[in-house]
Short mmCIF file of N, CA and C and ligand atoms in Angstrom, two decimals:
data_model
loop_
_atom_site.label_atom_id
_atom_site.label_comp_id
_atom_site.label_asym_id
_atom_site.label_seq_id
_atom_site.Cartn_x
_atom_site.Cartn_y
_atom_site.Cartn_z
N UNK A 16 -1.07 -9.57 28.69
CA UNK A 16 -0.13 -10.60 28.27
C UNK A 16 -0.53 -11.97 28.82
N UNK A 17 -1.49 -12.00 29.74
CA UNK A 17 -1.82 -13.24 30.42
C UNK A 17 -2.41 -14.28 29.48
N UNK A 18 -2.98 -13.86 28.38
CA UNK A 18 -3.62 -14.81 27.47
C UNK A 18 -2.71 -15.22 26.31
N UNK A 19 -1.41 -14.91 26.41
CA UNK A 19 -0.52 -15.30 25.33
C UNK A 19 -0.36 -16.81 25.26
N UNK A 20 -0.26 -17.32 24.06
CA UNK A 20 -0.11 -18.75 23.86
C UNK A 20 1.35 -19.13 24.07
N UNK A 21 1.55 -20.15 24.85
CA UNK A 21 2.91 -20.59 25.12
C UNK A 21 3.00 -22.10 24.99
N UNK A 22 4.16 -22.54 24.56
CA UNK A 22 4.41 -23.97 24.54
C UNK A 22 4.49 -24.48 25.97
N UNK A 23 3.65 -25.41 26.36
CA UNK A 23 3.69 -25.93 27.73
C UNK A 23 4.91 -26.79 28.00
N UNK A 24 5.67 -27.11 26.98
CA UNK A 24 6.86 -27.92 27.18
C UNK A 24 8.07 -27.14 27.64
N UNK A 25 7.94 -25.82 27.76
CA UNK A 25 9.07 -25.00 28.20
C UNK A 25 8.76 -24.37 29.54
N UNK A 26 9.77 -24.25 30.36
CA UNK A 26 9.60 -23.73 31.71
C UNK A 26 10.27 -22.36 31.80
N UNK A 27 9.48 -21.34 31.99
CA UNK A 27 10.01 -19.98 31.98
C UNK A 27 10.82 -19.65 33.22
N UNK A 28 10.79 -20.50 34.25
CA UNK A 28 11.56 -20.19 35.46
C UNK A 28 13.05 -20.15 35.17
N UNK A 29 13.47 -20.82 34.09
CA UNK A 29 14.88 -20.88 33.78
C UNK A 29 15.28 -19.89 32.70
N UNK A 30 14.39 -18.99 32.39
CA UNK A 30 14.69 -18.02 31.34
C UNK A 30 15.62 -16.93 31.85
N UNK A 31 16.35 -16.34 30.90
CA UNK A 31 17.23 -15.20 31.20
C UNK A 31 16.60 -13.93 30.62
N UNK A 32 17.07 -12.78 31.08
CA UNK A 32 16.50 -11.52 30.53
C UNK A 32 16.61 -11.43 29.02
N UNK A 33 17.66 -11.98 28.45
CA UNK A 33 17.83 -11.88 27.00
C UNK A 33 16.88 -12.79 26.22
N UNK A 34 16.11 -13.58 26.93
CA UNK A 34 15.12 -14.41 26.25
C UNK A 34 13.89 -13.60 25.84
N UNK A 35 13.85 -12.34 26.27
CA UNK A 35 12.79 -11.42 25.84
C UNK A 35 13.46 -10.32 25.03
N UNK A 36 12.98 -10.10 23.82
CA UNK A 36 13.67 -9.18 22.93
C UNK A 36 12.64 -8.50 22.04
N UNK A 37 13.05 -7.40 21.42
CA UNK A 37 12.15 -6.67 20.54
C UNK A 37 12.45 -6.97 19.09
N UNK A 38 11.41 -7.13 18.30
CA UNK A 38 11.53 -7.33 16.85
C UNK A 38 10.80 -6.17 16.18
N UNK A 39 11.44 -5.56 15.21
CA UNK A 39 10.84 -4.43 14.54
C UNK A 39 9.92 -4.91 13.42
N UNK A 40 8.74 -4.38 13.36
CA UNK A 40 7.79 -4.73 12.30
C UNK A 40 8.35 -4.30 10.94
N UNK A 41 8.41 -5.25 9.98
CA UNK A 41 8.97 -4.91 8.66
C UNK A 41 8.08 -3.96 7.88
N UNK A 42 6.85 -3.85 8.29
CA UNK A 42 5.90 -3.01 7.55
C UNK A 42 5.89 -1.57 8.06
N UNK A 43 5.83 -1.38 9.38
CA UNK A 43 5.67 -0.03 9.91
C UNK A 43 6.75 0.37 10.91
N UNK A 44 7.66 -0.56 11.28
CA UNK A 44 8.75 -0.20 12.16
C UNK A 44 8.39 -0.22 13.64
N UNK A 45 7.18 -0.58 13.97
CA UNK A 45 6.78 -0.70 15.37
C UNK A 45 7.57 -1.82 16.05
N UNK A 46 8.00 -1.60 17.27
CA UNK A 46 8.74 -2.64 17.97
C UNK A 46 7.80 -3.53 18.76
N UNK A 47 7.91 -4.83 18.54
CA UNK A 47 7.07 -5.82 19.18
C UNK A 47 7.92 -6.60 20.18
N UNK A 48 7.42 -6.78 21.38
CA UNK A 48 8.14 -7.58 22.37
C UNK A 48 7.88 -9.05 22.14
N UNK A 49 8.96 -9.79 21.89
CA UNK A 49 8.87 -11.24 21.72
C UNK A 49 9.47 -11.94 22.92
N UNK A 50 8.87 -13.03 23.32
CA UNK A 50 9.51 -13.99 24.21
C UNK A 50 10.02 -15.10 23.32
N UNK A 51 11.06 -15.79 23.78
CA UNK A 51 11.77 -16.67 22.85
C UNK A 51 10.91 -17.81 22.33
N UNK A 52 9.83 -18.13 23.02
CA UNK A 52 8.99 -19.21 22.49
C UNK A 52 7.71 -18.70 21.85
N UNK A 53 7.63 -17.40 21.60
CA UNK A 53 6.49 -16.89 20.86
C UNK A 53 6.70 -17.17 19.38
N UNK A 54 5.84 -17.96 18.75
CA UNK A 54 6.06 -18.26 17.33
C UNK A 54 5.83 -17.05 16.44
N UNK A 55 4.89 -16.20 16.80
CA UNK A 55 4.66 -14.97 16.03
C UNK A 55 3.86 -14.01 16.88
N UNK A 56 3.88 -12.75 16.45
CA UNK A 56 3.01 -11.74 17.04
C UNK A 56 2.35 -10.98 15.91
N UNK A 57 1.21 -10.41 16.22
CA UNK A 57 0.57 -9.49 15.29
C UNK A 57 0.95 -8.08 15.70
N UNK A 58 1.42 -7.28 14.74
CA UNK A 58 1.80 -5.90 15.03
C UNK A 58 0.60 -5.14 15.57
N UNK A 59 0.83 -4.43 16.68
CA UNK A 59 -0.27 -3.70 17.30
C UNK A 59 -0.69 -2.48 16.50
N UNK A 60 0.16 -2.05 15.58
CA UNK A 60 -0.17 -0.87 14.78
C UNK A 60 -0.80 -1.22 13.43
N UNK A 61 -0.22 -2.21 12.73
CA UNK A 61 -0.66 -2.45 11.35
C UNK A 61 -1.17 -3.88 11.14
N UNK A 62 -1.17 -4.71 12.19
CA UNK A 62 -1.69 -6.08 12.11
C UNK A 62 -0.90 -7.00 11.21
N UNK A 63 0.32 -6.61 10.86
CA UNK A 63 1.19 -7.54 10.13
C UNK A 63 1.59 -8.68 11.06
N UNK A 64 1.58 -9.91 10.55
CA UNK A 64 2.04 -11.04 11.35
C UNK A 64 3.56 -11.13 11.24
N UNK A 65 4.22 -11.10 12.39
CA UNK A 65 5.67 -11.11 12.44
C UNK A 65 6.12 -12.41 13.04
N UNK A 66 6.90 -13.17 12.31
CA UNK A 66 7.42 -14.45 12.81
C UNK A 66 8.58 -14.18 13.76
N UNK A 67 8.72 -14.98 14.76
CA UNK A 67 9.84 -14.88 15.68
C UNK A 67 11.10 -15.37 14.97
N UNK A 68 12.11 -14.50 14.80
CA UNK A 68 13.32 -14.93 14.06
C UNK A 68 14.18 -15.91 14.82
N UNK A 69 13.94 -16.07 16.12
CA UNK A 69 14.80 -16.95 16.93
C UNK A 69 14.18 -18.31 17.18
N UNK A 70 12.88 -18.45 16.93
CA UNK A 70 12.24 -19.70 17.33
C UNK A 70 12.59 -20.81 16.34
N UNK A 71 12.66 -22.01 16.87
CA UNK A 71 12.90 -23.18 16.05
C UNK A 71 11.58 -23.92 15.89
N UNK A 72 10.94 -23.71 14.75
CA UNK A 72 9.64 -24.33 14.51
C UNK A 72 9.77 -25.85 14.49
N UNK A 73 10.98 -26.34 14.23
CA UNK A 73 11.19 -27.78 14.18
C UNK A 73 10.89 -28.49 15.48
N UNK A 74 10.77 -27.74 16.58
CA UNK A 74 10.47 -28.38 17.86
C UNK A 74 9.14 -29.11 17.81
N UNK A 75 8.23 -28.67 16.93
CA UNK A 75 6.93 -29.31 16.84
C UNK A 75 7.02 -30.72 16.27
N UNK A 76 8.17 -31.03 15.64
CA UNK A 76 8.32 -32.37 15.07
C UNK A 76 8.56 -33.42 16.15
N UNK A 77 9.10 -32.99 17.28
CA UNK A 77 9.40 -33.96 18.33
C UNK A 77 8.72 -33.66 19.65
N UNK A 78 8.26 -32.40 19.81
CA UNK A 78 7.72 -32.02 21.12
C UNK A 78 6.40 -32.75 21.37
N UNK A 79 6.30 -33.38 22.53
CA UNK A 79 5.08 -34.12 22.83
C UNK A 79 3.89 -33.21 23.07
N UNK A 80 4.18 -31.90 23.22
CA UNK A 80 3.09 -30.95 23.43
C UNK A 80 2.67 -30.25 22.13
N UNK A 81 3.20 -30.68 21.00
CA UNK A 81 2.98 -29.95 19.75
C UNK A 81 1.50 -29.81 19.42
N UNK A 82 0.72 -30.83 19.75
CA UNK A 82 -0.70 -30.77 19.43
C UNK A 82 -1.43 -29.69 20.21
N UNK A 83 -0.86 -29.28 21.37
CA UNK A 83 -1.50 -28.27 22.20
C UNK A 83 -0.93 -26.87 21.91
N UNK A 84 0.02 -26.83 20.99
CA UNK A 84 0.85 -25.63 20.86
C UNK A 84 0.58 -24.96 19.52
N UNK A 85 0.68 -23.64 19.50
CA UNK A 85 0.48 -22.90 18.26
C UNK A 85 1.53 -23.26 17.23
N UNK A 86 2.73 -23.66 17.67
CA UNK A 86 3.76 -24.06 16.73
C UNK A 86 3.28 -25.28 15.96
N UNK A 87 2.63 -26.21 16.66
CA UNK A 87 2.10 -27.38 15.99
C UNK A 87 1.05 -27.01 14.95
N UNK A 88 0.28 -26.00 15.26
CA UNK A 88 -0.72 -25.53 14.30
C UNK A 88 -0.04 -24.99 13.05
N UNK A 89 1.06 -24.28 13.21
CA UNK A 89 1.76 -23.70 12.06
C UNK A 89 2.37 -24.76 11.17
N UNK A 90 2.70 -25.93 11.75
CA UNK A 90 3.34 -26.98 10.98
C UNK A 90 2.38 -27.68 10.03
N UNK A 91 1.09 -27.55 10.26
CA UNK A 91 0.12 -28.29 9.45
C UNK A 91 -0.02 -27.71 8.03
ZN1 LIG B 30 3.47 -2.91 11.94
#
């Protein structure tokens, strides 16, 4: 998990346990662990790209770190 891409504009020290949650893959039902600022994950079983249902992609419109962030890449 150490190489996961994260928005540098968010500080995980203030996160709560519920900020980490599981999302079920729509293709195969595999459960993927999401952190609240993960824009997407690839299913470990079937490689389907699963978008984070809780993330606000709009943050890339104002976040000064958008250029360094995968969310900014998705906005292009
Ligand atoms: Zn899957």
